[in-house]
Tab-separated table of C-alpha atoms and ligand atoms in Angstrom:
chain	number	residue	atom	x	y	z
A	1	MET	CA	73.295	62.225	176.118
A	2	ASN	CA	76.668	63.039	177.070
A	3	HIS	CA	80.719	62.693	177.420
A	4	PHE	CA	81.052	65.141	180.922
A	5	THR	CA	80.739	62.685	184.664
A	6	SER	CA	80.981	62.788	187.472
A	7	ARG	CA	82.863	59.993	188.763
A	8	ASN	CA	83.373	60.016	193.285
A	9	GLY	CA	82.281	63.517	193.365
A	10	GLU	CA	84.878	64.337	190.697
A	11	LEU	CA	84.157	65.993	187.151
A	12	PHE	CA	85.663	64.129	183.894
A	13	CYS	CA	85.137	65.495	180.567
A	14	GLU	CA	85.620	61.575	178.338
A	15	GLN	CA	88.534	60.146	180.437
A	16	VAL	CA	90.093	63.804	181.871
A	17	ALA	CA	89.724	64.869	185.481
A	18	VAL	CA	88.788	68.855	184.455
A	19	THR	CA	90.467	69.760	187.053
A	20	ASP	CA	93.789	68.507	185.536
A	21	ILE	CA	93.326	70.674	182.913
A	22	ALA	CA	92.075	73.969	184.963
A	23	ARG	CA	95.644	72.966	186.421
A	24	GLN	CA	97.617	73.059	182.839
A	25	VAL	CA	95.197	75.591	181.311
A	26	GLY	CA	94.390	78.415	183.766
A	27	THR	CA	90.395	79.866	183.995
A	28	PRO	CA	88.048	80.056	182.592
A	29	PHE	CA	88.213	78.143	179.703
A	30	TYR	CA	85.900	76.553	177.520
A	31	LEU	CA	85.287	72.512	177.457
A	32	TYR	CA	84.496	70.439	174.253
A	33	SER	CA	84.486	66.703	174.419
A	34	LYS	CA	85.407	65.335	171.263
A	35	ALA	CA	83.407	61.778	171.281
A	36	THR	CA	79.999	63.722	172.453
A	37	LEU	CA	80.867	66.265	168.910
A	38	THR	CA	80.775	62.969	167.371
A	39	ARG	CA	78.124	61.493	168.523
A	40	HIS	CA	75.757	64.311	168.008
A	41	PHE	CA	76.437	64.845	164.482
A	42	GLN	CA	76.293	61.341	163.700
A	43	ALA	CA	72.795	60.784	165.651
A	44	PHE	CA	71.905	63.830	163.536
A	45	ASP	CA	73.178	62.589	160.242
A	46	ALA	CA	71.905	59.008	160.672
A	47	ALA	CA	67.870	59.916	161.228
A	48	PHE	CA	68.050	61.196	157.744
A	49	ALA	CA	70.298	58.375	156.000
A	50	SER	CA	67.426	56.791	154.548
A	51	ILE	CA	66.814	59.913	151.584
A	52	LYS	CA	68.886	62.245	150.161
A	53	HIS	CA	70.364	64.966	152.842
A	54	LEU	CA	73.029	67.324	153.601
A	55	THR	CA	73.658	68.362	157.001
A	56	CYS	CA	75.521	71.934	157.328
A	57	PHE	CA	76.841	72.816	160.608
A	58	ALA	CA	75.585	75.936	161.592
A	59	VAL	CA	78.971	77.386	161.893
A	60	LYS	CA	77.175	81.039	163.686
A	61	SER	CA	76.649	78.171	167.050
A	62	CYS	CA	80.416	77.407	167.812
A	63	SER	CA	83.167	78.352	165.194
A	64	ASN	CA	86.508	77.124	165.832
A	65	ILE	CA	88.136	75.122	163.349
A	66	ALA	CA	88.762	72.544	165.136
A	67	ILE	CA	85.253	72.528	165.521
A	68	LEU	CA	84.706	72.636	162.073
A	69	ASN	CA	87.448	70.101	160.620
A	70	LEU	CA	85.477	67.101	162.495
A	71	PHE	CA	82.358	67.470	161.476
A	72	ALA	CA	84.245	68.130	157.723
A	73	GLY	CA	85.254	64.895	158.882
A	74	LEU	CA	82.257	63.025	159.631
A	75	GLY	CA	80.791	64.166	156.187
A	76	GLY	CA	78.781	67.438	157.245
A	77	GLY	CA	78.714	70.821	155.349
A	78	ALA	CA	78.284	74.096	156.593
A	79	ASP	CA	75.740	76.906	157.418
A	80	ILE	CA	77.395	79.945	157.260
A	81	VAL	CA	76.476	83.930	157.108
A	82	SER	CA	79.433	86.159	157.023
A	83	GLY	CA	82.715	86.057	155.056
A	84	GLY	CA	84.514	86.040	158.245
A	85	GLU	CA	82.673	82.800	159.527
A	86	LEU	CA	83.296	81.439	154.757
A	87	TYR	CA	87.597	81.958	156.005
A	88	ARG	CA	87.192	79.695	158.845
A	89	THR	CA	84.961	77.339	157.326
A	90	LEU	CA	87.383	76.800	154.118
A	91	ARG	CA	90.446	76.992	156.843
A	92	ALA	CA	89.247	74.019	158.651
A	93	GLY	CA	88.937	72.051	155.150
A	94	VAL	CA	85.230	71.950	154.407
A	95	ASP	CA	84.433	71.327	151.251
A	96	PRO	CA	83.054	74.434	149.349
A	97	GLN	CA	80.887	72.832	147.957
A	98	ARG	CA	79.015	71.935	150.985
A	99	ILE	CA	79.037	75.541	152.272
A	100	ILE	CA	75.216	76.911	152.225
A	101	TYR	CA	75.378	81.246	152.204
A	102	SER	CA	72.536	82.813	154.873
A	103	GLY	CA	71.552	85.807	156.421
A	104	VAL	CA	70.375	89.154	155.446
A	105	GLY	CA	72.988	91.564	154.515
A	106	LYS	CA	75.378	89.854	152.896
A	107	THR	CA	77.849	92.774	151.217
A	108	GLU	CA	79.186	92.997	147.897
A	109	ALA	CA	82.419	91.427	148.911
A	110	GLU	CA	81.080	88.762	150.253
A	111	LEU	CA	79.067	87.862	147.563
A	112	ARG	CA	81.806	87.932	145.435
A	113	TYR	CA	84.196	86.696	148.175
A	114	ALA	CA	81.423	83.024	148.076
A	115	ILE	CA	81.191	83.721	144.243
A	116	GLU	CA	85.032	82.876	143.690
A	117	SER	CA	84.975	80.129	147.157
A	118	GLN	CA	82.145	78.158	144.426
A	119	ILE	CA	80.098	77.368	147.608
A	120	LEU	CA	76.966	74.903	146.993
A	121	LEU	CA	74.389	77.540	147.169
A	122	PHE	CA	73.094	81.896	148.632
A	123	ASN	CA	70.477	81.483	150.390
A	124	ILE	CA	68.628	85.004	149.102
A	125	GLU	CA	66.544	86.941	151.508
A	126	SER	CA	65.481	89.790	149.392
A	127	GLY	CA	65.020	91.394	145.874
A	128	GLN	CA	67.349	93.746	146.468
A	129	GLU	CA	70.185	91.042	146.933
A	130	LEU	CA	69.078	88.844	144.158
A	131	GLU	CA	69.564	91.917	142.161
A	132	ARG	CA	72.765	92.667	143.090
A	133	LEU	CA	74.430	88.814	143.454
A	134	GLN	CA	73.150	89.041	140.342
A	135	ARG	CA	75.441	92.097	139.249
A	136	VAL	CA	78.475	90.524	140.724
A	137	ALA	CA	77.963	87.287	139.312
A	138	ALA	CA	77.834	89.128	135.232
A	139	SER	CA	80.484	90.869	136.621
A	140	MET	CA	82.955	87.611	137.070
A	141	GLY	CA	81.512	86.215	134.209
A	142	VAL	CA	79.954	83.210	136.407
A	143	THR	CA	75.922	82.219	136.831
A	144	ALA	CA	75.568	82.335	141.240
A	145	PRO	CA	73.062	79.450	143.003
A	146	VAL	CA	70.287	80.215	144.585
A	147	SER	CA	68.195	78.940	147.102
A	148	PHE	CA	65.531	81.619	148.218
A	149	ARG	CA	64.718	81.809	152.251
A	150	ILE	CA	61.066	81.875	152.543
A	151	ASN	CA	59.464	83.611	155.830
A	152	PRO	CA	56.724	80.889	156.516
A	153	ASP	CA	55.144	83.091	158.785
A	154	VAL	CA	55.082	80.261	161.476
A	155	ASP	CA	55.270	80.720	165.452
A	156	PRO	CA	57.993	78.633	166.647
A	157	GLN	CA	57.499	78.422	170.230
A	158	THR	CA	61.104	79.930	171.610
A	159	HIS	CA	62.712	83.330	172.646
A	160	ALA	CA	61.391	86.709	170.845
A	161	TYR	CA	65.042	87.205	170.082
A	162	ILE	CA	65.389	83.636	168.747
A	163	SER	CA	62.135	83.300	166.146
A	164	THR	CA	63.073	83.821	162.711
A	165	GLY	CA	59.523	82.884	161.024
A	166	LEU	CA	56.969	85.000	161.708
A	167	ALA	CA	55.788	87.967	159.243
A	168	LYS	CA	56.424	90.695	161.598
A	169	ASN	CA	61.536	89.289	162.089
A	170	LYS	CA	64.046	90.652	159.173
A	171	PHE	CA	64.153	87.358	157.813
A	172	GLY	CA	63.139	85.567	154.486
A	173	ILE	CA	60.546	86.593	151.269
A	174	PRO	CA	56.969	86.685	152.369
A	175	ILE	CA	55.336	83.494	150.968
A	176	ALA	CA	52.677	85.565	149.403
A	177	GLU	CA	55.617	87.440	147.437
A	178	ALA	CA	58.706	84.340	146.834
A	179	LEU	CA	56.550	83.277	143.327
A	180	ALA	CA	57.265	86.886	141.942
A	181	LEU	CA	60.764	86.666	142.462
A	182	TYR	CA	61.509	83.273	141.360
A	183	LEU	CA	60.132	84.250	138.398
A	184	GLN	CA	61.951	86.786	137.950
A	185	ALA	CA	65.206	84.841	139.154
A	186	GLU	CA	64.410	82.504	135.998
A	187	GLY	CA	65.228	85.218	133.855
A	188	MET	CA	68.253	86.622	135.037
A	189	GLU	CA	71.662	85.599	132.635
A	190	HIS	CA	74.064	84.922	135.839
A	191	ILE	CA	71.492	83.172	138.194
A	192	ALA	CA	70.657	79.109	138.794
A	193	VAL	CA	67.944	78.747	140.385
A	194	LYS	CA	68.236	76.110	143.334
A	195	GLY	CA	66.262	75.269	146.147
A	196	VAL	CA	63.775	76.495	148.704
A	197	SER	CA	65.151	77.516	152.537
A	198	CYS	CA	63.757	78.145	155.629
A	199	HIS	CA	65.151	78.680	159.035
A	200	ILE	CA	61.889	79.677	161.563
A	201	GLY	CA	63.825	79.807	164.997
A	202	SER	CA	66.126	78.902	167.363
A	203	GLN	CA	65.967	76.215	170.680
A	204	LEU	CA	62.581	74.480	169.587
A	205	THR	CA	61.320	71.858	171.561
A	206	LEU	CA	58.004	70.936	169.481
A	207	ILE	CA	58.341	69.667	166.249
A	208	ALA	CA	54.903	70.536	164.670
A	209	PRO	CA	56.482	74.025	163.511
A	210	PHE	CA	58.950	73.168	161.666
A	211	ILE	CA	56.188	70.588	159.839
A	212	GLU	CA	54.300	73.272	159.855
A	213	ALA	CA	56.743	75.104	157.986
A	214	LEU	CA	57.927	72.064	156.035
A	215	HIS	CA	54.180	71.541	154.701
A	216	LYS	CA	53.563	75.413	153.474
A	217	ILE	CA	57.140	75.338	152.000
A	218	LYS	CA	56.102	71.292	149.876
A	219	ILE	CA	52.888	73.296	148.703
A	220	PHE	CA	55.124	76.146	147.583
A	221	VAL	CA	57.411	74.008	145.458
A	222	GLU	CA	54.803	72.187	144.242
A	223	LYS	CA	53.308	75.962	142.674
A	224	LEU	CA	56.975	76.066	141.549
A	225	ALA	CA	56.491	73.035	139.489
A	226	ASP	CA	53.157	74.654	137.952
A	227	ASN	CA	54.848	77.376	136.728
A	228	GLY	CA	57.826	75.519	135.427
A	229	ILE	CA	60.247	75.959	138.252
A	230	VAL	CA	61.867	72.581	139.353
A	231	ILE	CA	64.067	72.977	142.569
A	232	GLN	CA	66.866	70.557	144.083
A	233	TYR	CA	66.967	71.610	147.184
A	234	ILE	CA	65.063	72.133	150.467
A	235	ASP	CA	66.417	73.530	152.817
A	236	LEU	CA	64.498	73.810	156.835
A	237	GLY	CA	67.343	75.137	158.939
A	238	GLY	CA	68.582	74.226	161.981
A	239	GLY	CA	66.698	74.788	165.533
A	240	VAL	CA	65.742	71.453	167.524
A	241	GLY	CA	66.515	72.600	171.105
A	242	ILE	CA	68.279	70.950	173.607
A	243	THR	CA	67.808	70.411	177.145
A	244	TYR	CA	69.469	72.891	179.424
A	245	ASP	CA	67.100	72.568	182.399
A	246	ALA	CA	63.913	70.505	181.806
A	247	GLU	CA	62.411	71.219	178.977
A	248	GLN	CA	62.351	67.587	176.290
A	249	PRO	CA	63.029	68.557	172.640
A	250	PRO	CA	62.514	65.778	170.716
A	251	HIS	CA	64.982	63.782	169.468
A	252	PRO	CA	66.605	63.610	166.133
A	253	GLN	CA	65.720	60.925	165.230
A	254	GLU	CA	61.739	61.396	166.027
A	255	TYR	CA	62.331	64.950	164.488
A	256	GLY	CA	63.909	62.777	161.447
A	257	GLU	CA	61.229	60.625	160.914
A	258	ALA	CA	58.782	63.685	161.139
A	259	ILE	CA	60.195	65.293	158.566
A	260	ILE	CA	60.899	62.517	156.212
A	261	LYS	CA	57.412	61.597	156.362
A	262	GLU	CA	56.105	65.027	155.663
A	263	LEU	CA	58.622	64.874	153.120
A	264	GLN	CA	56.842	61.932	151.033
A	265	GLY	CA	56.088	62.055	147.493
A	266	VAL	CA	58.793	65.237	146.734
A	267	ASP	CA	62.212	64.529	145.008
A	268	ALA	CA	65.305	67.119	146.795
A	269	ILE	CA	68.018	66.571	148.491
A	270	LEU	CA	66.901	67.725	152.378
A	271	ILE	CA	69.206	70.081	153.101
A	272	LEU	CA	69.636	70.670	157.279
A	273	GLU	CA	71.776	73.822	159.373
A	274	PRO	CA	71.945	71.983	163.291
A	275	GLY	CA	73.815	73.720	165.450
A	276	ARG	CA	73.126	73.904	168.625
A	277	VAL	CA	71.989	70.675	168.859
A	278	LEU	CA	74.994	69.353	167.779
A	279	VAL	CA	77.235	71.233	170.042
A	280	GLY	CA	75.146	72.592	173.355
A	281	ASN	CA	75.812	70.240	174.969
A	282	ALA	CA	78.844	68.579	173.995
A	283	GLY	CA	80.648	72.442	175.794
A	284	ILE	CA	80.970	73.579	179.065
A	285	LEU	CA	82.707	77.225	180.880
A	286	VAL	CA	84.896	76.048	183.155
A	287	THR	CA	85.386	79.000	186.083
A	288	GLU	CA	87.204	79.465	189.242
A	289	VAL	CA	85.529	81.426	192.436
A	290	GLN	CA	87.225	84.412	193.393
A	291	TYR	CA	85.776	85.323	196.131
A	292	THR	CA	81.772	84.852	197.861
A	293	LYS	CA	80.582	87.337	199.229
A	294	THR	CA	77.375	88.486	201.200
A	295	ASN	CA	75.330	91.737	200.693
A	296	GLN	CA	72.772	92.506	204.192
A	297	GLY	CA	69.509	94.407	202.437
A	298	ILE	CA	67.261	95.441	205.195
A	299	ASP	CA	65.091	91.841	205.600
A	300	LYS	CA	66.984	89.503	203.715
A	301	ALA	CA	70.743	88.668	202.950
A	302	LYS	CA	72.024	88.118	199.353
A	303	LYS	CA	75.213	86.052	198.542
A	304	PHE	CA	77.329	86.865	195.970
A	305	VAL	CA	79.603	83.890	194.647
A	306	VAL	CA	82.361	86.276	191.799
A	307	VAL	CA	83.601	84.267	189.404
A	308	ASP	CA	86.358	84.734	186.821
A	309	ALA	CA	83.948	84.056	184.141
A	310	ALA	CA	81.677	87.138	182.914
A	311	MET	CA	79.248	87.819	180.339
A	312	ASN	CA	81.454	88.354	178.034
A	313	ASP	CA	82.989	84.782	177.589
A	314	LEU	CA	78.967	84.022	178.117
A	315	THR	CA	76.321	86.328	177.371
A	316	ARG	CA	73.038	84.312	176.955
A	317	PRO	CA	71.618	84.091	181.173
A	318	SER	CA	72.432	88.257	180.375
A	319	LEU	CA	71.577	88.364	177.372
A	320	TYR	CA	68.477	85.667	177.047
A	321	GLY	CA	67.259	85.659	180.981
A	322	ALA	CA	68.776	81.829	179.576
A	323	TYR	CA	69.857	79.579	182.503
A	324	HIS	CA	72.695	77.263	182.330
A	325	ALA	CA	72.907	74.798	184.799
A	326	ILE	CA	76.476	75.140	187.049
A	327	VAL	CA	77.748	71.943	189.017
A	328	PRO	CA	81.042	72.461	191.407
A	329	VAL	CA	83.930	70.285	189.686
A	330	ARG	CA	84.386	68.366	192.472
A	331	ASN	CA	82.177	68.193	194.316
A	332	THR	CA	83.123	68.597	198.306
A	333	GLY	CA	79.303	67.220	199.410
A	334	ALA	CA	78.438	70.560	201.082
A	335	ALA	CA	74.743	71.753	201.988
A	336	HIS	CA	73.426	74.223	199.798
A	337	GLU	CA	72.439	77.405	199.506
A	338	VAL	CA	70.546	79.912	197.598
A	339	VAL	CA	73.222	82.329	195.291
A	340	ASP	CA	74.025	84.779	192.712
A	341	ILE	CA	77.012	83.523	190.337
A	342	VAL	CA	78.111	86.815	188.702
A	343	GLY	CA	81.530	88.124	187.090
A	344	PRO	CA	83.865	90.654	187.588
A	345	ILE	CA	82.262	92.927	184.787
A	346	CYS	CA	80.686	96.616	186.372
A	347	GLU	CA	77.466	96.037	185.421
A	348	THR	CA	74.651	94.206	187.307
A	349	GLY	CA	73.747	92.472	184.012
A	350	ASP	CA	76.856	90.460	184.581
A	351	PHE	CA	76.017	87.413	185.837
A	352	LEU	CA	75.713	83.333	184.987
A	353	ALA	CA	73.155	82.820	187.354
A	354	LYS	CA	70.335	84.291	189.845
A	355	ASP	CA	68.740	82.483	193.540
A	356	ARG	CA	71.008	78.992	191.903
A	357	GLU	CA	70.861	77.105	195.158
A	358	LEU	CA	74.799	75.691	194.369
A	359	PRO	CA	76.424	73.832	197.182
A	360	VAL	CA	78.651	76.228	199.426
A	361	VAL	CA	82.111	76.920	197.674
A	362	GLU	CA	84.943	78.593	198.171
A	363	GLN	CA	87.518	80.348	196.566
A	364	GLY	CA	89.697	78.729	194.244
A	365	ASP	CA	86.617	76.415	193.689
A	366	LEU	CA	86.223	75.375	190.320
A	367	LEU	CA	82.286	75.454	189.091
A	368	ALA	CA	81.200	73.946	185.551
A	369	VAL	CA	78.859	76.032	183.502
A	370	MET	CA	76.839	73.192	181.204
A	371	SER	CA	74.878	72.556	178.110
A	372	ALA	CA	77.821	75.996	176.693
A	373	GLY	CA	78.793	74.449	173.510
A	374	ALA	CA	76.748	76.011	171.472
A	375	TYR	CA	76.477	80.098	171.033
A	376	GLY	CA	79.242	80.078	174.194
A	377	PHE	CA	83.124	80.764	172.342
A	378	SER	CA	81.351	82.339	169.261
A	379	MET	CA	79.177	84.938	171.643
A	380	SER	CA	82.010	86.138	174.016
A	381	SER	CA	83.472	89.589	173.276
A	382	ASN	CA	86.813	91.523	175.051
A	383	TYR	CA	84.358	93.774	176.850
A	384	ASN	CA	86.120	95.101	180.329
A	385	SER	CA	89.226	94.485	177.962
A	386	ARG	CA	88.924	91.028	179.087
A	387	PRO	CA	90.737	88.114	176.956
A	388	ARG	CA	89.243	85.826	175.301
A	389	VAL	CA	89.565	82.114	177.089
A	390	ALA	CA	90.804	79.672	175.691
A	391	GLU	CA	89.167	76.870	174.008
A	392	VAL	CA	90.022	73.248	174.688
A	393	LEU	CA	88.708	69.529	173.287
A	394	VAL	CA	89.185	65.929	174.417
A	395	ASP	CA	89.594	63.510	172.891
A	396	GLY	CA	90.110	60.471	174.990
A	397	GLU	CA	92.518	60.540	177.210
A	398	HIS	CA	94.398	63.094	175.989
A	399	PHE	CA	93.455	67.134	175.484
A	400	HIS	CA	94.424	69.533	173.485
A	401	ILE	CA	93.918	73.491	173.264
A	402	ILE	CA	92.059	74.621	169.827
A	403	ARG	CA	92.469	78.166	170.711
A	404	GLN	CA	95.253	80.519	173.179
A	405	ARG	CA	94.214	82.120	175.979
A	406	GLU	CA	93.963	86.205	174.095
A	407	THR	CA	97.047	87.856	175.421
A	408	PHE	CA	97.087	91.599	176.880
A	409	PRO	CA	98.734	92.700	173.579
A	410	ASP	CA	95.674	90.838	171.710
A	411	LEU	CA	93.743	92.873	173.170
A	412	VAL	CA	95.715	95.915	171.725
A	413	THR	CA	96.101	94.690	167.982
A	414	GLY	CA	95.290	96.743	165.433
A	415	GLU	CA	95.227	100.660	167.634
A	416	GLN	CA	97.198	103.086	166.946
A	417	ILE	CA	98.412	106.806	168.512
A	418	PRO	CA	97.430	108.713	165.929
B	501	LLP	N1	70.367	78.642	160.685
B	501	LLP	C1	70.302	80.032	160.120
B	501	LLP	C2	70.032	80.599	158.728
B	501	LLP	C3	70.542	80.597	161.383
B	501	LLP	O1	69.975	81.963	161.410
B	501	LLP	C4	70.289	80.328	162.541
B	501	LLP	C5	70.781	79.818	163.921
B	501	LLP	C6	70.765	77.884	162.220
B	501	LLP	C7	70.273	78.131	161.060
B	501	LLP	C8	71.202	77.475	163.912
B	501	LLP	O2	70.113	77.435	165.087
B	501	LLP	P1	70.294	76.469	165.942
B	501	LLP	O3	70.169	74.985	164.942
B	501	LLP	O4	71.352	75.868	166.746
B	501	LLP	O5	69.310	76.439	166.967
B	501	LLP	N2	72.906	83.468	170.157
B	501	LLP	C9	71.417	82.555	170.431
B	501	LLP	C10	71.008	81.923	169.073
B	501	LLP	C11	70.317	82.772	167.747
B	501	LLP	C12	70.676	81.269	166.811
B	501	LLP	C13	70.471	82.072	165.224
B	501	LLP	N3	69.944	81.260	164.348
B	501	LLP	C14	71.039	81.515	171.770
B	501	LLP	O6	72.581	81.944	172.249
B	501	LLP	O7	70.498	81.023	172.111
């Protein structure tokens, strides 16, 4: 459920007409609904209300500090994967004791910054990372709190690029090797062993892989206990999918119930790292039609709608072949036709949709690319020297620009002619 609705054929975000925002902000822009973000966070968090837990929003999915601040105000923590994300998260006012740090390649400087910031947990992904963290913590005269990210070798049945919990993926520590690492860590003066974590993939539409992974983690936690290691946290990562098209992912309530059932008898605080499920359907990308054109082939004609948003603004269609629903902001009731919706970038791979049925549109019409709140702006770039677009947050009858559109001077900031 989200707060993007059609009223008399006109798309609204909460109480604001999308067209009004476009008139004032220009296009393209990302548009988020505060009520939807709030509702999604609360629905997810409520699913775990009966157990000790911490919901750490996956910052990579949507990193604007206004959104991080909103979730922090609702009691959320943050799952970060870089020094830059740590900086944002702190700027947004997230309590450091609610920040966990994942990722396979943390640099020494990043580890130092996170130790200084007194975050809750480091999710360690290799023996070398453990040794580096011990060295950095020792040089600072402190103890670093860690979980180890276990790779449970479970197939999440999702897109290959976003499967992370299979042995062939670069993530985590094979479950068979993990005990030795825990025992090594127990002997390290500047490491405090606190938990176990895993993250098997993203956009999962089935509950079974999560439960399979959790089951393996549970058995592993018992093995740790047999070896005298008692942990306080179990982190199940993120990954619950959303509906982009016809997918039927589990409702957070159903997901929560299955996990709580599997966790019965385990005394640990559950950490979750949801990203997409909180923000995906709380954001859209609004773009304006620049041109329509038809390329006449030998056997058939191909119609293109050229818009002002491109693969640098929303990379998911180009990168993963991902589907995003695209609808006119004002429905004119025009007949439908099949088109490719493409951007201005000089690559054939620059498209938002292919062979898509769309009401006939004209130059100047606005289109809404739906379900763009997750991995939308956060994956955008300046390719083709395109300034990154504005981000806008609607709250009831008002809207706020939460990130200004970049300017041409922004594009060359930091560049120098020697
Ligand atoms: N925790 C860790 C350690 C992760 O690597 C991820 C996502 C999450 C949590 C959040 O997963 P979520 O709840 O959002 O599924 N760019 C891709 C998605 C990449 C996901 C990477 N890891 C896309 O646009 O589909």
